mmCIF file of C-alpha atoms in Angstrom:
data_model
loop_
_atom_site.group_PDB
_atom_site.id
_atom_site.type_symbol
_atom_site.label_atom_id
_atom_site.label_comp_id
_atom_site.label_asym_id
_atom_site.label_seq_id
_atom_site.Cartn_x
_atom_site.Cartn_y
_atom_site.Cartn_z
ATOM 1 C CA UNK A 7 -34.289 -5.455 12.206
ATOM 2 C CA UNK A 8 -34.115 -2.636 14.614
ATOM 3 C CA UNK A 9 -30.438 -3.285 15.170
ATOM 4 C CA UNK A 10 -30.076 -3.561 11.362
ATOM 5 C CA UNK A 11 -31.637 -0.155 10.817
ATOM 6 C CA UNK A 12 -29.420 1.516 13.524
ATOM 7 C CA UNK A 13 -26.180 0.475 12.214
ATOM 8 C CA UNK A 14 -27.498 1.371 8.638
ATOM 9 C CA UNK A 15 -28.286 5.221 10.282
ATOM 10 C CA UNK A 16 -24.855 4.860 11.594
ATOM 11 C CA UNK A 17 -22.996 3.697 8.178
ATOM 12 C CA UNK A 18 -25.324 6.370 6.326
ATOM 13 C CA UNK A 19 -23.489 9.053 8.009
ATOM 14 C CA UNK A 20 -20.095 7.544 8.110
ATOM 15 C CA UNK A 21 -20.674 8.028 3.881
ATOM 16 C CA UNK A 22 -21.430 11.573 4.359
ATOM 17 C CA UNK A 23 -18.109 12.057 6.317
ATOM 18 C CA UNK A 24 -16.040 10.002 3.950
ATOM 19 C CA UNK A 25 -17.216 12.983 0.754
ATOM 20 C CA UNK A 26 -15.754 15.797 3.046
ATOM 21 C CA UNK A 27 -12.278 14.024 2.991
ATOM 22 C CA UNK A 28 -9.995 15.394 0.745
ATOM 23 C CA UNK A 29 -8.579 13.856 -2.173
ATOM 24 C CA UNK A 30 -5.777 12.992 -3.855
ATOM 25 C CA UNK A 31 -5.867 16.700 -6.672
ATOM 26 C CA UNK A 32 -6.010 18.758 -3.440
ATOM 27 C CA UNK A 33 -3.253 17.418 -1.391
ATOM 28 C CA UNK A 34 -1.310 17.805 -4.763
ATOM 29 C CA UNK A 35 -1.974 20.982 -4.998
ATOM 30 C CA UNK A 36 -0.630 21.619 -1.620
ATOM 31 C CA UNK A 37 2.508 19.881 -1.958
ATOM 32 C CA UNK A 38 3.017 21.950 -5.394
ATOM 33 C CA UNK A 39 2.424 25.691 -3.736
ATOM 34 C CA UNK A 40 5.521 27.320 -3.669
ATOM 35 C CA UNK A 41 5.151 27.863 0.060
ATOM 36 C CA UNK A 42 3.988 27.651 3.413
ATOM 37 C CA UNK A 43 1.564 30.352 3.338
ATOM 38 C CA UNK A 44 0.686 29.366 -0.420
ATOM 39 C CA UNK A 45 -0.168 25.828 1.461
ATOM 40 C CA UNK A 46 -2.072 27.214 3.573
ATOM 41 C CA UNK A 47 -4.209 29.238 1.360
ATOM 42 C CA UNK A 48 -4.989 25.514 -0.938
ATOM 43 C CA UNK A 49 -6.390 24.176 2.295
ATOM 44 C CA UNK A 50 -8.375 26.967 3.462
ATOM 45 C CA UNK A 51 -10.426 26.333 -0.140
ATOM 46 C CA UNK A 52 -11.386 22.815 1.297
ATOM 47 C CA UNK A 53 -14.005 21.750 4.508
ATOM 48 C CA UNK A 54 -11.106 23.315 5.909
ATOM 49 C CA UNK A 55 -11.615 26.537 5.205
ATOM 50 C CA UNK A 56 -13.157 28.008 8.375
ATOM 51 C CA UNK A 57 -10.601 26.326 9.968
ATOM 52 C CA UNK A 58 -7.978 27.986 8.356
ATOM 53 C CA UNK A 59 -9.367 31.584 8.256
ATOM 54 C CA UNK A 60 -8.990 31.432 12.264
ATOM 55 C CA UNK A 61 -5.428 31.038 12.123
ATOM 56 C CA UNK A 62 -2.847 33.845 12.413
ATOM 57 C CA UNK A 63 0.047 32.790 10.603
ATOM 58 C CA UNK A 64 1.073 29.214 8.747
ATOM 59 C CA UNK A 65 2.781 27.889 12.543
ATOM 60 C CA UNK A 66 -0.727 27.844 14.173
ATOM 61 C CA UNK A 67 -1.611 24.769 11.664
ATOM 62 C CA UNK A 68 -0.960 21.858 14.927
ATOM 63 C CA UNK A 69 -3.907 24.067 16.428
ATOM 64 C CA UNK A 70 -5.915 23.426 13.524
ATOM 65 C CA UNK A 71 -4.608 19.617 13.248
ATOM 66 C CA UNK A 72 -6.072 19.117 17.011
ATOM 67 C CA UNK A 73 -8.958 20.781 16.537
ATOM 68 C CA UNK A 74 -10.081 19.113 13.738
ATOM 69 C CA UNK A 75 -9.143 15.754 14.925
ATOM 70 C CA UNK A 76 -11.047 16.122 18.199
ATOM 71 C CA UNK A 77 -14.436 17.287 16.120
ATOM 72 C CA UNK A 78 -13.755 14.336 13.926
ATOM 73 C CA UNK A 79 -13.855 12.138 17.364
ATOM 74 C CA UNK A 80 -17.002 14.093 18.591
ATOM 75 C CA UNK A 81 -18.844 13.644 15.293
ATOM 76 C CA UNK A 82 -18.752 10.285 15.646
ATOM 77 C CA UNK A 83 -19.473 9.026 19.259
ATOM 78 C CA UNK A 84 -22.209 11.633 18.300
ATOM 79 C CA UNK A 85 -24.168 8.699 16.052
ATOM 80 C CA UNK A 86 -22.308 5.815 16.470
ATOM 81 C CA UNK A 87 -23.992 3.030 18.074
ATOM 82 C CA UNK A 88 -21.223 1.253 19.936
ATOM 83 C CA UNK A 89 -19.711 4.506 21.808
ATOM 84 C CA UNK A 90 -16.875 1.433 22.786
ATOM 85 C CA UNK A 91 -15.676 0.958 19.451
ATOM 86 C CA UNK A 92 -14.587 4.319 18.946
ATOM 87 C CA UNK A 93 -12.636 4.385 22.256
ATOM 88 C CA UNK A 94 -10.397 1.500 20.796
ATOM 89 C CA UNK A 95 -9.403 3.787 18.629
ATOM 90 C CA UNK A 96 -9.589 7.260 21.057
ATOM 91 C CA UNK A 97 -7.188 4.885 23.752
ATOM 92 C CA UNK A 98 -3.892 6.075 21.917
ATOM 93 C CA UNK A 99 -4.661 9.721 22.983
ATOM 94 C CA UNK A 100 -5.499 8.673 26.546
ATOM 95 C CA UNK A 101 -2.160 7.210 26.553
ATOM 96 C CA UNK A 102 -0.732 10.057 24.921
ATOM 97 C CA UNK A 103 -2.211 12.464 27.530
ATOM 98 C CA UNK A 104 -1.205 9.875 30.582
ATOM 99 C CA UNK A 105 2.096 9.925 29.353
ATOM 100 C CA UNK A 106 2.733 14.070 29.174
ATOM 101 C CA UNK A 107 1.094 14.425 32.879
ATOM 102 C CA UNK A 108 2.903 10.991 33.970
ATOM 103 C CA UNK A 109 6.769 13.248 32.924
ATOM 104 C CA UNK A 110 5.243 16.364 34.185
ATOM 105 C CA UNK A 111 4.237 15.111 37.723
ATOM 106 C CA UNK A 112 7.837 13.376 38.056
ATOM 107 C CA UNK A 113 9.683 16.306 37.218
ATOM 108 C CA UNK A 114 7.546 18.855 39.290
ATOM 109 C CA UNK A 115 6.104 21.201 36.545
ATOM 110 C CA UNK A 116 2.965 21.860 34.641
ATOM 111 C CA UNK A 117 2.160 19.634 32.128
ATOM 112 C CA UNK A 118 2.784 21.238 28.436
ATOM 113 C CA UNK A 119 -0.977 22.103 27.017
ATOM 114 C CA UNK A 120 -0.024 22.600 23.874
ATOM 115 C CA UNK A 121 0.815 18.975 23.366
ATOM 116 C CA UNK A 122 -2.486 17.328 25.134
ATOM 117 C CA UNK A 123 -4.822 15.899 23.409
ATOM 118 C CA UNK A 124 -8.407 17.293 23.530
ATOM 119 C CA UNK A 125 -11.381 16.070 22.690
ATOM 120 C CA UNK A 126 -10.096 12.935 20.654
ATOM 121 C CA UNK A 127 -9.243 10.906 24.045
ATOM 122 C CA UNK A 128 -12.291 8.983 24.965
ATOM 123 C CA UNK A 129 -11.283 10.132 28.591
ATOM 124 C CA UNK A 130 -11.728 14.245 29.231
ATOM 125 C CA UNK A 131 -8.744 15.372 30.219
ATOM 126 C CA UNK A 132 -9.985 17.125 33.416
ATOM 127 C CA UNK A 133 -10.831 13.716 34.776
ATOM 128 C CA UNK A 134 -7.482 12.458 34.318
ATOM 129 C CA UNK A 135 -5.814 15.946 35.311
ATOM 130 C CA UNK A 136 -7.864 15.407 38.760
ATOM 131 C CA UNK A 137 -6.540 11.484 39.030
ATOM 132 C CA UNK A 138 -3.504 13.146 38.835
ATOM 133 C CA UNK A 139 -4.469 15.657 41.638
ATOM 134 C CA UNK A 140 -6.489 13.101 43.845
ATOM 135 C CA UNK A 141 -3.568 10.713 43.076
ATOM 136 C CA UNK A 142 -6.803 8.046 42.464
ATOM 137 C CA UNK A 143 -6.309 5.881 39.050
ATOM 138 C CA UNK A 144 -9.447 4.058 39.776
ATOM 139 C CA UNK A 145 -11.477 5.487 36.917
ATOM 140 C CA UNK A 146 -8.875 4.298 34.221
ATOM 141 C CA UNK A 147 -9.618 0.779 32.618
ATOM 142 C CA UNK A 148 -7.490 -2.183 34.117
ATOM 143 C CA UNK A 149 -4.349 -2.106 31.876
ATOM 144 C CA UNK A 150 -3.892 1.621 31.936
ATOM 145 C CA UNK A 151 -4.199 1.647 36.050
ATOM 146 C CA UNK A 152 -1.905 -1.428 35.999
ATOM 147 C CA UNK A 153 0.644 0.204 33.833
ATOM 148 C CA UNK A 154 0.229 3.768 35.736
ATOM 149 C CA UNK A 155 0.886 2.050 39.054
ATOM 150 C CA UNK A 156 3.804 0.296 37.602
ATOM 151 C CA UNK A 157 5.357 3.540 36.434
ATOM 152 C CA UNK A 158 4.926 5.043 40.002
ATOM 153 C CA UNK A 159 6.623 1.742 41.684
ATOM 154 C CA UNK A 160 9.704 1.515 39.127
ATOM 155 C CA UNK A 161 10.218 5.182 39.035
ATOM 156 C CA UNK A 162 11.448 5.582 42.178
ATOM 157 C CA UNK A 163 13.587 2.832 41.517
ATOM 158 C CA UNK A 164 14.680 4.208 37.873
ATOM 159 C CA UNK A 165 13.924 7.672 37.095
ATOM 160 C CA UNK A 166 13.552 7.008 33.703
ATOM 161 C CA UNK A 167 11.309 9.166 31.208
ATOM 162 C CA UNK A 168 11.666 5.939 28.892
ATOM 163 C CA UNK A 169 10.365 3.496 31.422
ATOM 164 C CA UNK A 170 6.587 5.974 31.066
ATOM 165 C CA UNK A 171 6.910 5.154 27.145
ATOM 166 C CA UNK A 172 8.002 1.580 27.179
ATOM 167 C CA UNK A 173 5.238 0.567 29.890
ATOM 168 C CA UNK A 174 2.461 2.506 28.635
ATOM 169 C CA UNK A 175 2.726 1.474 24.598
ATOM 170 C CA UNK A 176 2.920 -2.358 26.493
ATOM 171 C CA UNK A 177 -0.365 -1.039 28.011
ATOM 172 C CA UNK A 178 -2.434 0.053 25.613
ATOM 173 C CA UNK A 179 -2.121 -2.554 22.956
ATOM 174 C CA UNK A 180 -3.096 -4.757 26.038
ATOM 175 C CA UNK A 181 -6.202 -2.592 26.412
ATOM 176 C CA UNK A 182 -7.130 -2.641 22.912
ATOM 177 C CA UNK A 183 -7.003 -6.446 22.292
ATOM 178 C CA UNK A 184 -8.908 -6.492 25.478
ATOM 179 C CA UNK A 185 -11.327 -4.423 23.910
ATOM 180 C CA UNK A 186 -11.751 -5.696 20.610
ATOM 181 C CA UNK A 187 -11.930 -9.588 22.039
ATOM 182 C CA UNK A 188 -14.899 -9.748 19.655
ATOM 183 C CA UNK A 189 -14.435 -8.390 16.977
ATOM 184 C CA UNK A 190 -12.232 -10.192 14.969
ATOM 185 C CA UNK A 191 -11.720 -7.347 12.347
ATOM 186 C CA UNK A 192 -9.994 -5.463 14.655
ATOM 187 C CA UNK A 193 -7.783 -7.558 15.946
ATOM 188 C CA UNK A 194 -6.565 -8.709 12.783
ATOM 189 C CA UNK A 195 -5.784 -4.234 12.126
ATOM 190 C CA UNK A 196 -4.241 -4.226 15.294
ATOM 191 C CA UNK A 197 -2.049 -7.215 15.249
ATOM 192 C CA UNK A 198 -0.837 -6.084 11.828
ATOM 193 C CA UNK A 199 -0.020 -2.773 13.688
ATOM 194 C CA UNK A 200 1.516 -4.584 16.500
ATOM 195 C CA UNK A 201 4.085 -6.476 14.065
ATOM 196 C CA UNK A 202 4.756 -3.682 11.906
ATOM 197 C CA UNK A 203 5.735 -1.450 15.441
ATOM 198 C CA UNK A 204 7.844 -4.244 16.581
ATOM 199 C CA UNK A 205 9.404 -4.513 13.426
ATOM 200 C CA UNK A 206 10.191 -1.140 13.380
ATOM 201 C CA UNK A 207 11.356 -1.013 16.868
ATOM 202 C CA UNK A 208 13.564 -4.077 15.731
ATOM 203 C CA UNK A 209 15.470 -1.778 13.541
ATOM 204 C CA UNK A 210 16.154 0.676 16.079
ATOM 205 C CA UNK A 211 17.327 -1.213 18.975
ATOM 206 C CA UNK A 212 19.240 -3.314 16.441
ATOM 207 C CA UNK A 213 21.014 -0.021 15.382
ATOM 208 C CA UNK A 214 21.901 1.429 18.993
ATOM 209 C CA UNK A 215 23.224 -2.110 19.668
ATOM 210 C CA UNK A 216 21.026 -3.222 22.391
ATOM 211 C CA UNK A 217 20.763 -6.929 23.619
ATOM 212 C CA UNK A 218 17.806 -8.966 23.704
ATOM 213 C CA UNK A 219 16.658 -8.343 27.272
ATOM 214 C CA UNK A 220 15.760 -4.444 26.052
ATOM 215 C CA UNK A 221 14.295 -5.620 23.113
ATOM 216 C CA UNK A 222 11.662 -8.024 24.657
ATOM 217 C CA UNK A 223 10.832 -5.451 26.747
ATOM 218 C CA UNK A 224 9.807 -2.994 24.012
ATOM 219 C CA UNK A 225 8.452 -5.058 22.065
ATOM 220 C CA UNK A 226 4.150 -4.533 21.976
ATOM 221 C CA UNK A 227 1.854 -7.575 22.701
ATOM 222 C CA UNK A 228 -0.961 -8.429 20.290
ATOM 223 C CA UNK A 229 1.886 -9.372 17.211
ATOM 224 C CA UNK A 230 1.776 -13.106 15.876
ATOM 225 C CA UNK A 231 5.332 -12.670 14.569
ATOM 226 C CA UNK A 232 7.144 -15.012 16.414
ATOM 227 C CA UNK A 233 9.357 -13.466 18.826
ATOM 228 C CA UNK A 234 12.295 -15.956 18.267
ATOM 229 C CA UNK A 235 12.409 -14.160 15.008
ATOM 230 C CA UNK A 236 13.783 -10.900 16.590
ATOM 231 C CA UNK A 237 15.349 -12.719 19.252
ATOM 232 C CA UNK A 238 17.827 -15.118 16.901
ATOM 233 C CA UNK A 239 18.061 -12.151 14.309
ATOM 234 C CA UNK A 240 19.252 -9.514 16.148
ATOM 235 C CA UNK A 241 22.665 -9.717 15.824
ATOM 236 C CA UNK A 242 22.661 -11.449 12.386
ATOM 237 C CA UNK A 243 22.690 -8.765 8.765
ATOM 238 C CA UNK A 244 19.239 -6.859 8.075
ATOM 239 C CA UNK A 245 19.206 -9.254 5.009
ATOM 240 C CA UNK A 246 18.892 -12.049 6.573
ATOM 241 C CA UNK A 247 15.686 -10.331 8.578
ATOM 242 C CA UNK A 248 14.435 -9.368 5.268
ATOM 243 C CA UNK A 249 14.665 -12.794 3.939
ATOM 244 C CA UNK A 250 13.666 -14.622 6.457
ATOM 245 C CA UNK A 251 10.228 -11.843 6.503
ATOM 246 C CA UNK A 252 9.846 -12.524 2.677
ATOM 247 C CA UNK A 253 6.687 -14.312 2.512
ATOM 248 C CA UNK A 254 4.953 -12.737 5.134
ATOM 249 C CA UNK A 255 2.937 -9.751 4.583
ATOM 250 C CA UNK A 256 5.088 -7.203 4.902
ATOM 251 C CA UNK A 257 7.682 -7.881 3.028
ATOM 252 C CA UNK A 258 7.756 -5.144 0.958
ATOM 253 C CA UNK A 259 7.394 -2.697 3.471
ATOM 254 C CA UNK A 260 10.484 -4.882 5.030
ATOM 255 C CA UNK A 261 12.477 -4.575 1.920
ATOM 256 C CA UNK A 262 12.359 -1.188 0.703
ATOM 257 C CA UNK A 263 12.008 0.078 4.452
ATOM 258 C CA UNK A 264 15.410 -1.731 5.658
ATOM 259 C CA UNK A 265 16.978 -0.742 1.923
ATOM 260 C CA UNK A 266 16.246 2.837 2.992
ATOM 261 C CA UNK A 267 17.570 2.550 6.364
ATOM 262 C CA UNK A 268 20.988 0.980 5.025
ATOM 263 C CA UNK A 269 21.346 3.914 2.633
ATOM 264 C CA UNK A 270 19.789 7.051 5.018
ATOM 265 C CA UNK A 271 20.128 5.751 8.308
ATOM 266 C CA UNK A 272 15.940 7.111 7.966
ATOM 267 C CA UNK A 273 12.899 4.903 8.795
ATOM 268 C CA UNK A 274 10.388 7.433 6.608
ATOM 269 C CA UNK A 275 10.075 4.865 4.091
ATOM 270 C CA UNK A 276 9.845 2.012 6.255
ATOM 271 C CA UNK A 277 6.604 4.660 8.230
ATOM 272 C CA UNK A 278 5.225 5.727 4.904
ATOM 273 C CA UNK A 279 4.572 2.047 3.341
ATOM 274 C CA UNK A 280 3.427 0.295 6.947
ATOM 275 C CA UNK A 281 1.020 3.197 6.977
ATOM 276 C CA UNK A 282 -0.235 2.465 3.299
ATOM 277 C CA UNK A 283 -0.324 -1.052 4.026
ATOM 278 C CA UNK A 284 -2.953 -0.499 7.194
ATOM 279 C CA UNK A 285 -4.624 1.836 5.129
ATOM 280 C CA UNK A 286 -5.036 -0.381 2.281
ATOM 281 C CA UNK A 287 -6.295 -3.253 4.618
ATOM 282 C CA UNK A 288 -9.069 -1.120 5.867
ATOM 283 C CA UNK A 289 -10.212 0.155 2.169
ATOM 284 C CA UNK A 290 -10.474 -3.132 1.310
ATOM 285 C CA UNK A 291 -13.137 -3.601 4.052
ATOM 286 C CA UNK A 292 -14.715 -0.008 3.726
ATOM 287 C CA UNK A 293 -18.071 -1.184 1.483
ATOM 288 C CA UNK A 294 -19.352 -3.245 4.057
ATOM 289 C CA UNK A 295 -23.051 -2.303 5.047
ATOM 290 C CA UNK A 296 -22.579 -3.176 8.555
ATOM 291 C CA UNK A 297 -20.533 -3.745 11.273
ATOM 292 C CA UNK A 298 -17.079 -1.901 12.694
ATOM 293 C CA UNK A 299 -15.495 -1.620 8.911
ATOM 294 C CA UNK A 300 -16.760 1.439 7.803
ATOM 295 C CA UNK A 301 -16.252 3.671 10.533
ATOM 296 C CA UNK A 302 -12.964 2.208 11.239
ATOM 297 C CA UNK A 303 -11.981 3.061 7.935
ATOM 298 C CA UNK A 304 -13.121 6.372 8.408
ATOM 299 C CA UNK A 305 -11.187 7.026 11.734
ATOM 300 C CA UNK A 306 -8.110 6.032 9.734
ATOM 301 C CA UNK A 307 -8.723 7.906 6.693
ATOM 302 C CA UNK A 308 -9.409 11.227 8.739
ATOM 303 C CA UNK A 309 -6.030 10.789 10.743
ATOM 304 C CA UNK A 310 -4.217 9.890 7.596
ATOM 305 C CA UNK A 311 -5.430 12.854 5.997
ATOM 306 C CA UNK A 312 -4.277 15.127 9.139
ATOM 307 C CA UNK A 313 -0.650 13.383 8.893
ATOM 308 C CA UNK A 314 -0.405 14.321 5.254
ATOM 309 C CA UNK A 315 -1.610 17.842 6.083
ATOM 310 C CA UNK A 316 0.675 18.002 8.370
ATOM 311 C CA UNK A 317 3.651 16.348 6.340
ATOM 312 C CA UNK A 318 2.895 19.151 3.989
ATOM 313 C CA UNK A 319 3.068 21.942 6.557
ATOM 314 C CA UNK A 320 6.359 20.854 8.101
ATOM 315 C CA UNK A 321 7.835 20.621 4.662
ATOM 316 C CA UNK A 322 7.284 23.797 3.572
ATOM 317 C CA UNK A 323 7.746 25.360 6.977
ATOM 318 C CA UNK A 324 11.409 23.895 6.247
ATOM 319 C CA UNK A 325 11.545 24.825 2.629
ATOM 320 C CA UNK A 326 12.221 21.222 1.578
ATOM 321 C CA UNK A 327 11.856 19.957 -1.864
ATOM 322 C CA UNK A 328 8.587 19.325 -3.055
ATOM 323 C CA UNK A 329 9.911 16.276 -4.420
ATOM 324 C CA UNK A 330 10.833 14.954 -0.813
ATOM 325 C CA UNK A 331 8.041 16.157 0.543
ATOM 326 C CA UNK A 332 5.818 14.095 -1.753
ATOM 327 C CA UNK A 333 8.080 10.903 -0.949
ATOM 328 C CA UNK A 334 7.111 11.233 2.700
ATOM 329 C CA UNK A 335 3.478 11.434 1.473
ATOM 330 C CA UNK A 336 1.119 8.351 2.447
ATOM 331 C CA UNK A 337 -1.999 7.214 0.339
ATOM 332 C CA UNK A 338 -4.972 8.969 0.304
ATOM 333 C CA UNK A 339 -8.317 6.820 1.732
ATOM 334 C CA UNK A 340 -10.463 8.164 -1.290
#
């Protein structure tokens, strides 16, 4: 009962966040002002709006983006009962961060701090700034120390900036199924993100004409699309790889993604519906009274909602047309 009435405490205030999300009128309304500033000035009438009246000018919205995405992070661990579940979601800004001080120490400069990640990470990035210092990876969990060792053996082999991306994004979707071993919700989210990644990074290595060997290597681990798919595919047409992808899941995200690429040579469709469809598969879930669905739907939601903001910003920033700014638009959680 005890355990009961802590996750109901827990769910309780997951609620309360999910009413300070915006919805679906006000992100209209910022796709429809006639500007940047105009933008701006629609979002600083929301939660956001203390937020927003710290800001300068309309190209200091990232700052506001981070910051808001870190207290969203803090908020939680703040109540949550299982501090753990949160970090398998907080591990892609570890490996964000490991990867911007990984390219910084191999090319001998500072590491950009404009593009860390703070307080979202479920490691503080002054510990790993001083494993970086100490040169002592100890701290990090197994896959992430594997993978960071890896990266210092190969790179002195092959100074490649890629071979930091490629091993890393291998790591961390090993750390996360490690994580959520069981919970079974979660691994069902994450392997549909690890086949929808792999099927986009299909269509890329597929375009720049790259064998198998580079494609097995990039591909993530945690997927249950069989591999042979990509391997026998990748030299046959996209429609056959739709076809043969037509009863699974994603097969309209495979359709209208690929039909996209054919015509635009762009993969925003193809990122916009693989999005919706991992939202939609956590909404479905969201009205359970206990147990890692609610929050994890929250998590998403708030990051969705700080993609669209930021969709938004960059459009108008750019002056595009509100009509393609709205096509780049994902679904709102509420």
């Amino acid at each position: 009962m005890a355990n009961d009435t802590k996750y109901a405490y827990a769910v309780a205030r997951v609620r309360v966040l999910e009413t300070r999300l915006l919805e679906k009128g006000q992100i209209d309304r910022m796709v429809e002002a006639r500007n940047a500033q105009e933008a701006l000035q629609v979002l600083g009438e929301t939660v956001y709006g203390n937020a927003v009246a710290e800001l300068e000018d309309v190209y200091q919205y990232e700052e506001l983006l981070g910051g808001e995405l870190g207290r969203a992070y803090q908020t939680v661990r703040s109540f949550y009962p299982e501090p753990a579940l949160v970090d398998i979601f907080a591990a892609k800004y570890d490996v964000h961060n490991l990867k911007v001080l990984l390219k910084a120490h191999f090319l001998g400069i500072e590491p950009d701090e404009t593009i860390l990640s703070t307080g979202a990470g479920s490691i503080p990035l002054d510990s790993l700034k001083a494993m970086f210092r100490e040169e002592d990876f100890r701290d990090l969990p197994p896959a992430l120390r594997a993978a960071v060792e890896e990266i210092r053996e190969a790179f002195v082999q092959e100074p490649d900036p890629q071979l930091i991306d490629i091993i890393l994004d291998r790591a961390l979707y090993e750390h996360i199924f490690a994580m959520a071993e069981k919970l079974p919700f979660l691994q069902e989210l994450f392997t549909h993100k690890a086949n929808l990644v792999n099927i986009k990074t299909f269509l890329r290595v597929k375009n720049l004409g790259r064998d198998w060997a580079f494609l097995e290597k990039v591909l993530l681990p945690g997927g249950d699309l069989d591999r042979d798919i990509f391997r026998e595919l990748l030299d046959e047409p996209l429609e056959v790889f739709s076809d043969r992808l037509a009863m699974s899941p994603y097969a309209q995200v495979v359709e209208e993604g690929i039909r996209e690429w054919q015509e635009r040579q762009s993969l925003t469709r193809f990122e916009k519906l693989a999005d919706d469809f991992l939202l939609h598969f956590v909404r479905e879930k969201k009205h359970a009274s206990f147990g890692p669905e609610p929050l994890v739907g929250y998590l998403m939601a708030k990051e969705n909602e700080l993609k669209l903001i930021r969709i938004i910003m960059v459009g108008k920033i750019n002056r595009l047309p509100t009509e393609e700014i709205r096509e780049r638009l994902r679904d709102v959680y509420v």
